[in-house]
Short mmCIF file of C-alpha atoms and ligand atoms in Angstrom, two decimals:
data_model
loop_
_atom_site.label_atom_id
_atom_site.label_comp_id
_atom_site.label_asym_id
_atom_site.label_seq_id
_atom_site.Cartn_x
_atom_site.Cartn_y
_atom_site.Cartn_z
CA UNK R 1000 0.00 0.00 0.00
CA UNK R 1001 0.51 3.58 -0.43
CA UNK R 1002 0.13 7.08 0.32
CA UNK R 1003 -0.07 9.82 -1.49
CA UNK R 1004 -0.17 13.36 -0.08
CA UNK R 1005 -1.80 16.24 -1.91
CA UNK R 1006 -2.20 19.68 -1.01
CA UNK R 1007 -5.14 21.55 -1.55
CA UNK R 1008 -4.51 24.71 -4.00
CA UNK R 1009 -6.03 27.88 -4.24
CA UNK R 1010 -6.87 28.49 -8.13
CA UNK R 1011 -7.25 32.20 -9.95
CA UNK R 1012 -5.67 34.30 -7.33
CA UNK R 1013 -7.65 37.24 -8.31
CA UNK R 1014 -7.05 38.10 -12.08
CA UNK R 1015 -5.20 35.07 -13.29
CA UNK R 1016 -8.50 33.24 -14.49
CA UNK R 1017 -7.41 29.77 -15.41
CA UNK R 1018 -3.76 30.75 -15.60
CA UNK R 1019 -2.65 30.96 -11.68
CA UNK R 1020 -2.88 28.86 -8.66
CA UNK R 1021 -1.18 27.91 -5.46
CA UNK R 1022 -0.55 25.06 -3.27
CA UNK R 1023 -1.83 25.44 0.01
CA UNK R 1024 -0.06 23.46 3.88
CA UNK R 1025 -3.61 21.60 3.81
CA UNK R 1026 -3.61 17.97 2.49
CA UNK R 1027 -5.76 14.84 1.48
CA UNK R 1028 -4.30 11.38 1.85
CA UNK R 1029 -4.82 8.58 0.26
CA UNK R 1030 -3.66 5.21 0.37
CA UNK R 1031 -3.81 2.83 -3.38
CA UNK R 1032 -2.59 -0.62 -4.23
CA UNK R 1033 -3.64 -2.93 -7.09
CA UNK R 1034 -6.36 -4.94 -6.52
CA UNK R 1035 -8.21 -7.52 -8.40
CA UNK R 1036 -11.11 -5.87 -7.88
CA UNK R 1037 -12.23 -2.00 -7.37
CA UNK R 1038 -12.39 -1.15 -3.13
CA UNK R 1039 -13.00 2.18 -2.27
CA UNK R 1040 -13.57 3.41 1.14
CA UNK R 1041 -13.77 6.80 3.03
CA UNK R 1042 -11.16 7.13 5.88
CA UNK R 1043 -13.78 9.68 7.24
CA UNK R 1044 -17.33 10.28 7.05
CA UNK R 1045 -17.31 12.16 3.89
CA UNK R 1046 -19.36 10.26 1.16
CA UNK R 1047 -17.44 9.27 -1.87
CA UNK R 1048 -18.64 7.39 -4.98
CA UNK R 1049 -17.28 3.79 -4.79
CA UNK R 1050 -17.52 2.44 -7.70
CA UNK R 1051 -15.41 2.95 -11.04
CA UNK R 1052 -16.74 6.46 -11.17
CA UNK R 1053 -14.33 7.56 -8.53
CA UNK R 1054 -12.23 10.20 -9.82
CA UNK R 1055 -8.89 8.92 -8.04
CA UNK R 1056 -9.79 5.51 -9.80
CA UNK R 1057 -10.91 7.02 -13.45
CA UNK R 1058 -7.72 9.18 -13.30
CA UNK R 1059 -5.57 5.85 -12.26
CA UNK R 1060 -7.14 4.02 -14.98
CA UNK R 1061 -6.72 7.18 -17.76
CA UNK R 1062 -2.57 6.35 -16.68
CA UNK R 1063 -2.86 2.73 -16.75
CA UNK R 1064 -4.44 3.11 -20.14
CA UNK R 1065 -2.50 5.38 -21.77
CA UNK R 1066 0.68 3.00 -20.64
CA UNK R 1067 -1.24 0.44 -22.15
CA UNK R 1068 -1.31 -1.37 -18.89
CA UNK R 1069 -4.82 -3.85 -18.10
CA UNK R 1070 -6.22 -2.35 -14.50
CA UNK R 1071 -8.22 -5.21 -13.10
CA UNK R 1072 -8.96 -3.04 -9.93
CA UNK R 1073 -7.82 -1.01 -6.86
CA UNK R 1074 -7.79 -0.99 -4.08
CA UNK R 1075 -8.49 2.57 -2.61
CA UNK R 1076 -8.82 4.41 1.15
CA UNK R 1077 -10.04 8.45 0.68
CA UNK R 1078 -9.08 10.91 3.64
CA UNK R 1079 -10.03 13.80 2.46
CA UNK R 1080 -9.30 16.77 4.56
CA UNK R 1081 -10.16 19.36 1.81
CA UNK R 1082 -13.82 19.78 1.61
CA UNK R 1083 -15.47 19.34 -1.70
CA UNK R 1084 -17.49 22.01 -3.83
CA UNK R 1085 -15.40 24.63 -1.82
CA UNK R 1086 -12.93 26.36 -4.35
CA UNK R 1087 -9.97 24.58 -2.35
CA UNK R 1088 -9.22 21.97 -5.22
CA UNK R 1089 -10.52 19.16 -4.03
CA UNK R 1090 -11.21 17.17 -7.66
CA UNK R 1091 -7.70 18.34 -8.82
CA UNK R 1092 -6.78 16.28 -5.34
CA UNK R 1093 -8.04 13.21 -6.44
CA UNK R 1094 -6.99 13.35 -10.25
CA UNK R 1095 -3.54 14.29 -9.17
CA UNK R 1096 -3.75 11.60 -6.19
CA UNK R 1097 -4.90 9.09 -8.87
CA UNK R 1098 -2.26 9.85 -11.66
CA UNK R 1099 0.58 10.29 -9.29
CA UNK R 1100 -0.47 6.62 -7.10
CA UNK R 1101 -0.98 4.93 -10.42
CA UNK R 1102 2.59 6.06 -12.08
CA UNK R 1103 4.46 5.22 -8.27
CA UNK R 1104 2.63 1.76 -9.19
CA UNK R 1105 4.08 1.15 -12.57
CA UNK R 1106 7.33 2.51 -11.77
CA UNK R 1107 7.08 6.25 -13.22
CA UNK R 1108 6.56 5.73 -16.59
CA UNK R 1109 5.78 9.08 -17.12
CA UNK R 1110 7.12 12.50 -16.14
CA UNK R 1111 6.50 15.05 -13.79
CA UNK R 1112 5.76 17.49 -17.19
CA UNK R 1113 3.57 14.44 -18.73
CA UNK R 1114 1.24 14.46 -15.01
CA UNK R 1115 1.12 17.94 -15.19
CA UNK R 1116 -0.37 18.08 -18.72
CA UNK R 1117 -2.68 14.70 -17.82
CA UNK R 1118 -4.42 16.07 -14.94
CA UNK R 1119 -5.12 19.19 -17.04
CA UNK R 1120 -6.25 17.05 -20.10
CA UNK R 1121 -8.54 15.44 -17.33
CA UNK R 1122 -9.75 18.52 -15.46
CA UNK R 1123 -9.71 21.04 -18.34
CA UNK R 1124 -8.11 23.96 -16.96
CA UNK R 1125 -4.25 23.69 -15.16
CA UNK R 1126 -4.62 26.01 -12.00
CA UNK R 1127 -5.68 23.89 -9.63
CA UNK R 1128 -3.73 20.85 -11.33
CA UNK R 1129 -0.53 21.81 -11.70
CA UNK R 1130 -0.08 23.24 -8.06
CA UNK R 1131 -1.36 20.39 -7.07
CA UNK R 1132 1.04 18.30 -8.00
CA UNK R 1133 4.12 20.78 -7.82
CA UNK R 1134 3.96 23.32 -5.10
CA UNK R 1135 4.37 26.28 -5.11
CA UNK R 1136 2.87 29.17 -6.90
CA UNK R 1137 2.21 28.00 -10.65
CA UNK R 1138 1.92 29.86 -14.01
CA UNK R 1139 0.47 27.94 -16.86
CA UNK R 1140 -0.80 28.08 -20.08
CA UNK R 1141 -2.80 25.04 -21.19
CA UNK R 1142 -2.84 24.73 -25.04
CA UNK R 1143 -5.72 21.94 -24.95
CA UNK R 1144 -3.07 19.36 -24.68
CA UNK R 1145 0.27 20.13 -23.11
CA UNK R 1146 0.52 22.41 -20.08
CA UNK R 1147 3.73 25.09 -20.77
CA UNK R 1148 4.09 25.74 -17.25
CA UNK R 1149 6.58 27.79 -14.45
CA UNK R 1150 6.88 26.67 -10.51
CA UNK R 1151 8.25 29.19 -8.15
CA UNK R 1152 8.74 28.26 -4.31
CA UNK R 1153 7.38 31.14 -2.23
CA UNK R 1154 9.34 31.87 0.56
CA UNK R 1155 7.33 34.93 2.54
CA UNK R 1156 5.82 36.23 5.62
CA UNK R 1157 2.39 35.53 4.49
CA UNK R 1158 -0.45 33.39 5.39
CA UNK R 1159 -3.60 32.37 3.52
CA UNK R 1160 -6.72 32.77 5.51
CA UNK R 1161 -9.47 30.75 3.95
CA UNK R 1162 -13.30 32.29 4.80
CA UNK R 1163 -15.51 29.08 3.61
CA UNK R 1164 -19.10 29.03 4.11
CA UNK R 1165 -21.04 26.25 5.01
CA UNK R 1166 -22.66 26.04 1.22
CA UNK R 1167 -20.89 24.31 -2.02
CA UNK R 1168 -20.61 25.66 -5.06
CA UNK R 1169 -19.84 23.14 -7.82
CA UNK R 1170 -17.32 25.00 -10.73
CA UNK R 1171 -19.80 23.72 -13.81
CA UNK R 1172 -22.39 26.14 -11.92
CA UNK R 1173 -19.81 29.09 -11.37
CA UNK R 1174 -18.26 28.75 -15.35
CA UNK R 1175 -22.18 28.68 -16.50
CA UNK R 1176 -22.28 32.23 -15.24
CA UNK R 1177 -19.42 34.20 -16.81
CA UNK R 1178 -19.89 36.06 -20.27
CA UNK R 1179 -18.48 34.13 -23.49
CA UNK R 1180 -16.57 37.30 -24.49
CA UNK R 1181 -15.16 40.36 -22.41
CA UNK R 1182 -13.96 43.95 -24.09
CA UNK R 1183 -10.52 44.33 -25.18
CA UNK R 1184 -10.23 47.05 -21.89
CA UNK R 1185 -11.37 44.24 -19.20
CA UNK R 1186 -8.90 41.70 -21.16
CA UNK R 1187 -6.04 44.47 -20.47
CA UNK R 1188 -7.61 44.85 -17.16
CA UNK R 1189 -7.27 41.22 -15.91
CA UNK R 1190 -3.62 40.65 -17.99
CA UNK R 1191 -1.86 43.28 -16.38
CA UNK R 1192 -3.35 42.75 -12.35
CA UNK R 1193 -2.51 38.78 -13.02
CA UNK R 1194 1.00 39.67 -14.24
CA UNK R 1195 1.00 42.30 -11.19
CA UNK R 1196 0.12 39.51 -8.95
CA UNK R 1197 2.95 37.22 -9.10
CA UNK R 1198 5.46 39.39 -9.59
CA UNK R 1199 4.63 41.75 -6.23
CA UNK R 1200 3.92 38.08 -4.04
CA UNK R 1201 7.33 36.93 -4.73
CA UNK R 1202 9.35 40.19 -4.58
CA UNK R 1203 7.10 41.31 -1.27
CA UNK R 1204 5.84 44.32 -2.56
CA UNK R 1205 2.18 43.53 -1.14
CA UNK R 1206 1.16 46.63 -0.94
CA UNK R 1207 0.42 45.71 -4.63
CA UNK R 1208 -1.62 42.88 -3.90
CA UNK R 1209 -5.08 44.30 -3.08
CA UNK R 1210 -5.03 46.22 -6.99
CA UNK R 1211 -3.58 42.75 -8.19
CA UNK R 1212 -6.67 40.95 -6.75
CA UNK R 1213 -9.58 42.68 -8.90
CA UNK R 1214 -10.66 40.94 -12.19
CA UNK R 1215 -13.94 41.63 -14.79
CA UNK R 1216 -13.63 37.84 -16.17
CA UNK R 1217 -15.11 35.72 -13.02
CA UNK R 1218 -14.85 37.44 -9.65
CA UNK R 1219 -18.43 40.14 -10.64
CA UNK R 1220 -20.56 37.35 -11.81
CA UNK R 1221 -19.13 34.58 -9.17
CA UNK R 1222 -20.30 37.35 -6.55
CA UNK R 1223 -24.00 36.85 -7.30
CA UNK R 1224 -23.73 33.30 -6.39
CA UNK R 1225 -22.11 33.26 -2.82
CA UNK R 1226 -24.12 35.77 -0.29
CA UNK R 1227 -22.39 38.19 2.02
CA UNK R 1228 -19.16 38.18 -0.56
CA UNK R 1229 -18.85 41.86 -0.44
CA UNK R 1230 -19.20 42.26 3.35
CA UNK R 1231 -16.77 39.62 3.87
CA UNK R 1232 -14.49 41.09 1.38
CA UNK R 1233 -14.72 44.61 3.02
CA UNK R 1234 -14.53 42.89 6.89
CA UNK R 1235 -10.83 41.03 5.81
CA UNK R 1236 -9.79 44.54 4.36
CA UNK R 1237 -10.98 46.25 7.74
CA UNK R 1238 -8.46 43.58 9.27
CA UNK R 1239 -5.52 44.21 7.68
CA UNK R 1240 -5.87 42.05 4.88
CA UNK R 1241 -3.47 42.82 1.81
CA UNK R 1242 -5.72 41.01 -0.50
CA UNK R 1243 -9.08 39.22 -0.97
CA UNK R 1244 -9.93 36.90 -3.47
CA UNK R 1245 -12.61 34.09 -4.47
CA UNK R 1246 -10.55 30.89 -4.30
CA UNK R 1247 -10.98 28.91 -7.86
CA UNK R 1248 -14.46 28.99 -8.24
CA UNK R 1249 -15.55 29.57 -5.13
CA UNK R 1250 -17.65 30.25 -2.68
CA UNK R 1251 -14.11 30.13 -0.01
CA UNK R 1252 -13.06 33.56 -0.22
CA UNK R 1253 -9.01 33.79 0.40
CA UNK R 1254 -7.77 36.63 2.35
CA UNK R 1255 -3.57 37.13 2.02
CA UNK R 1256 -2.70 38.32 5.31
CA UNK R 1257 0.73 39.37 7.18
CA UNK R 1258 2.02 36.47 9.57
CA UNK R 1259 2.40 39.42 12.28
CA UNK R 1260 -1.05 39.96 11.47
CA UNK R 1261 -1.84 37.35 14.11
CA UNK R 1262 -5.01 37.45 15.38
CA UNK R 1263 -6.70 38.09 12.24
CA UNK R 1264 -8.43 34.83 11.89
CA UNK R 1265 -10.45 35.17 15.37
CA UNK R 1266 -11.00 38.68 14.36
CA UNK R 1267 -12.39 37.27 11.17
CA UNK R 1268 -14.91 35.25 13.05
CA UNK R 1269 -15.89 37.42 15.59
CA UNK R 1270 -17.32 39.90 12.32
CA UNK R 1271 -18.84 37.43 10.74
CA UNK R 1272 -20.91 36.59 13.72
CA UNK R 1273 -21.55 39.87 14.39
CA UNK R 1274 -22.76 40.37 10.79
CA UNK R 1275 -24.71 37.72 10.99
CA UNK R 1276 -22.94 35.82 8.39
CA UNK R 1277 -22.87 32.26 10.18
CA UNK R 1278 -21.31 28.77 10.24
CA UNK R 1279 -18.45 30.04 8.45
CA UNK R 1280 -15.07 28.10 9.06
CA UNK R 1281 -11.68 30.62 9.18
CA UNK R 1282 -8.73 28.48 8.90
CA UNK R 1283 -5.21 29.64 8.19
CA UNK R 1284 -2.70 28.25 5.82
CA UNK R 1285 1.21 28.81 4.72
CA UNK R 1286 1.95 28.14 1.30
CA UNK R 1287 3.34 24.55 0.08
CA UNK R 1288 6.11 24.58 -1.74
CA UNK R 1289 6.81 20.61 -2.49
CA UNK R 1290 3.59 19.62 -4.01
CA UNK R 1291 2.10 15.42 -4.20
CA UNK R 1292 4.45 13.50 -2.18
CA UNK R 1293 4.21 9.86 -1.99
CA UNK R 1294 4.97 9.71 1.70
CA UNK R 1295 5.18 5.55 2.63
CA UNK R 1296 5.85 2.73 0.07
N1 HSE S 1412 -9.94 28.41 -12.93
C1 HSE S 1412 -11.01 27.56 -12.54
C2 HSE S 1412 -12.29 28.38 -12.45
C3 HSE S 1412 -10.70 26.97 -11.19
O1 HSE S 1412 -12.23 29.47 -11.91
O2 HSE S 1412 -13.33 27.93 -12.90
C4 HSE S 1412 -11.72 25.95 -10.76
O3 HSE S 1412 -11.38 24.70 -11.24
#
């Protein structure tokens, strides 16, 4: 048996629809080893489809495949720590978990770059894929089929203070609701803030970072769909935050805070209470910077 950690990643970062994401110090495990048959079980009570339809096992058998290796079955045992539906990267946990257990199996086969440009193949869009599996903060550019990609190991001060409500918000409902086409303006908009973004995180000028955060492609529409966004927006700025974002898709809005900035988290929930915005979890996070580990063989 095996296990695989992955980290849960915080996709878009603001203005870098689809292009930027980060690997967050919060992990799923999961533990694999060929089976004859297919035997998949929660570690926890969160409820997982069991069958083949599992997307650790459809991504293991996409590998197997593609090596042209037969998959009679595996054997499979979920802890999932990130929660699903949350804009924390939870399905780019199990494709990655799948994909990276299934090439340990067969003895690496394939490349880091190869998983990188699977999982995107197999979730559609890199950001949440490809820091996933490397760490980090990640640029990519997904042509459809290969992933041209850049890692960079963040080394800073800051924490990432994920506000998640206690509603999901699946991505094929969040993508329905963006426009097809944006002006050439909100296109210059979003390219120069993502471009901003990056660059000010990893030379620490964060003063930068609450301009870097603001994007016309998702962020406007995705509002509509997760209540008290605003007000928790302007309550992390009222506490110091440098930045607040929706994380991927959402609803989990991501506040970057200063590590000195240490008792922003119970401040957090202390105004959400008072606000009346309720059963919302606060939890803080550093950044990862190593990515899917198989941690015991
Ligand atoms: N970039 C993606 C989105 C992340 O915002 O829809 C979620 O997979």
């Amino acid at each position: 048996m095996i296990k695989i950690q992955v980290p849960a990643t915080s996709a878009n970062l603001g203005a870098g629809f689809d292009a930027l994401g980060l690997a967050l110090g919060f992990y799923n495990y999961v533990e694999m080893e060929e089976s004859d048959r297919v035997d998949i079980s929660s570690a926890d009570d969160m409820v997982i489809p069991t069958d083949e339809k599992n997307l650790i096992y459809v991504s293991a058998k996409d590998l197997f495949d593609i090596c042209g290796k037969k998959l009679n079955g595996l054997k499979i045992v979920q802890k999932n720590n990130v929660p699903m539906a949350r804009g924390l990267g939870s399905s780019s946990a199990c494709i990655v978990a799948g994909l990276a257990g299934a090439n340990h199996i067969l003895g690496n086969p394939l490349t880091q770059d190869d998983l990188v440009d699977l999982a995107a193949q197999i979730e559609g869009h890199p950001d949440n894929t490809a820091p996933a599996l490397l760490g980090g903060i990640v640029t990519a550019v997904f042509d459809g089929r290969k992933v041209h990609w850049v890692k960079q190991e963040v080394y800073t001060k800051l924490k990432f203070v994920a506000i998640i409500p206690d509603f999901e918000l699946k991505t094929e409902k969040a993508r329905e609701c963006i426009p097809k086409e944006v002006s050439h303006k909100d296109a210059v908009y979003n390219l120069s803030r993502a471009a901003l973004f990056s660059a000010s995180l990893l030379t620490g000028k964060f003063e930068n970072l609450r301009t870097a955060v603001h994007d016309k492609l998702h962020q406007p529409y995705r509002m509509e769909l997760i209540p008290h966004c605003r007000e928790v927006f302007d309550i992390a700025y009222t506490h110091g935050a440098y930045g607040a974002y929706i994380s991927g898709a959402g609803p989990t809005i991501m506040a970057i805070v200063d590590e000195e900035n240490t008792y922003f988290a119970g401040k957090m929930r202390f105004s959400l209470e008072n606000a009346g915005i309720k059963h919302w979890q606060v939890h803080e996070f550093m950044i990862d910077n190593d990515g899917t580990k198989i941690i015991e063989k």
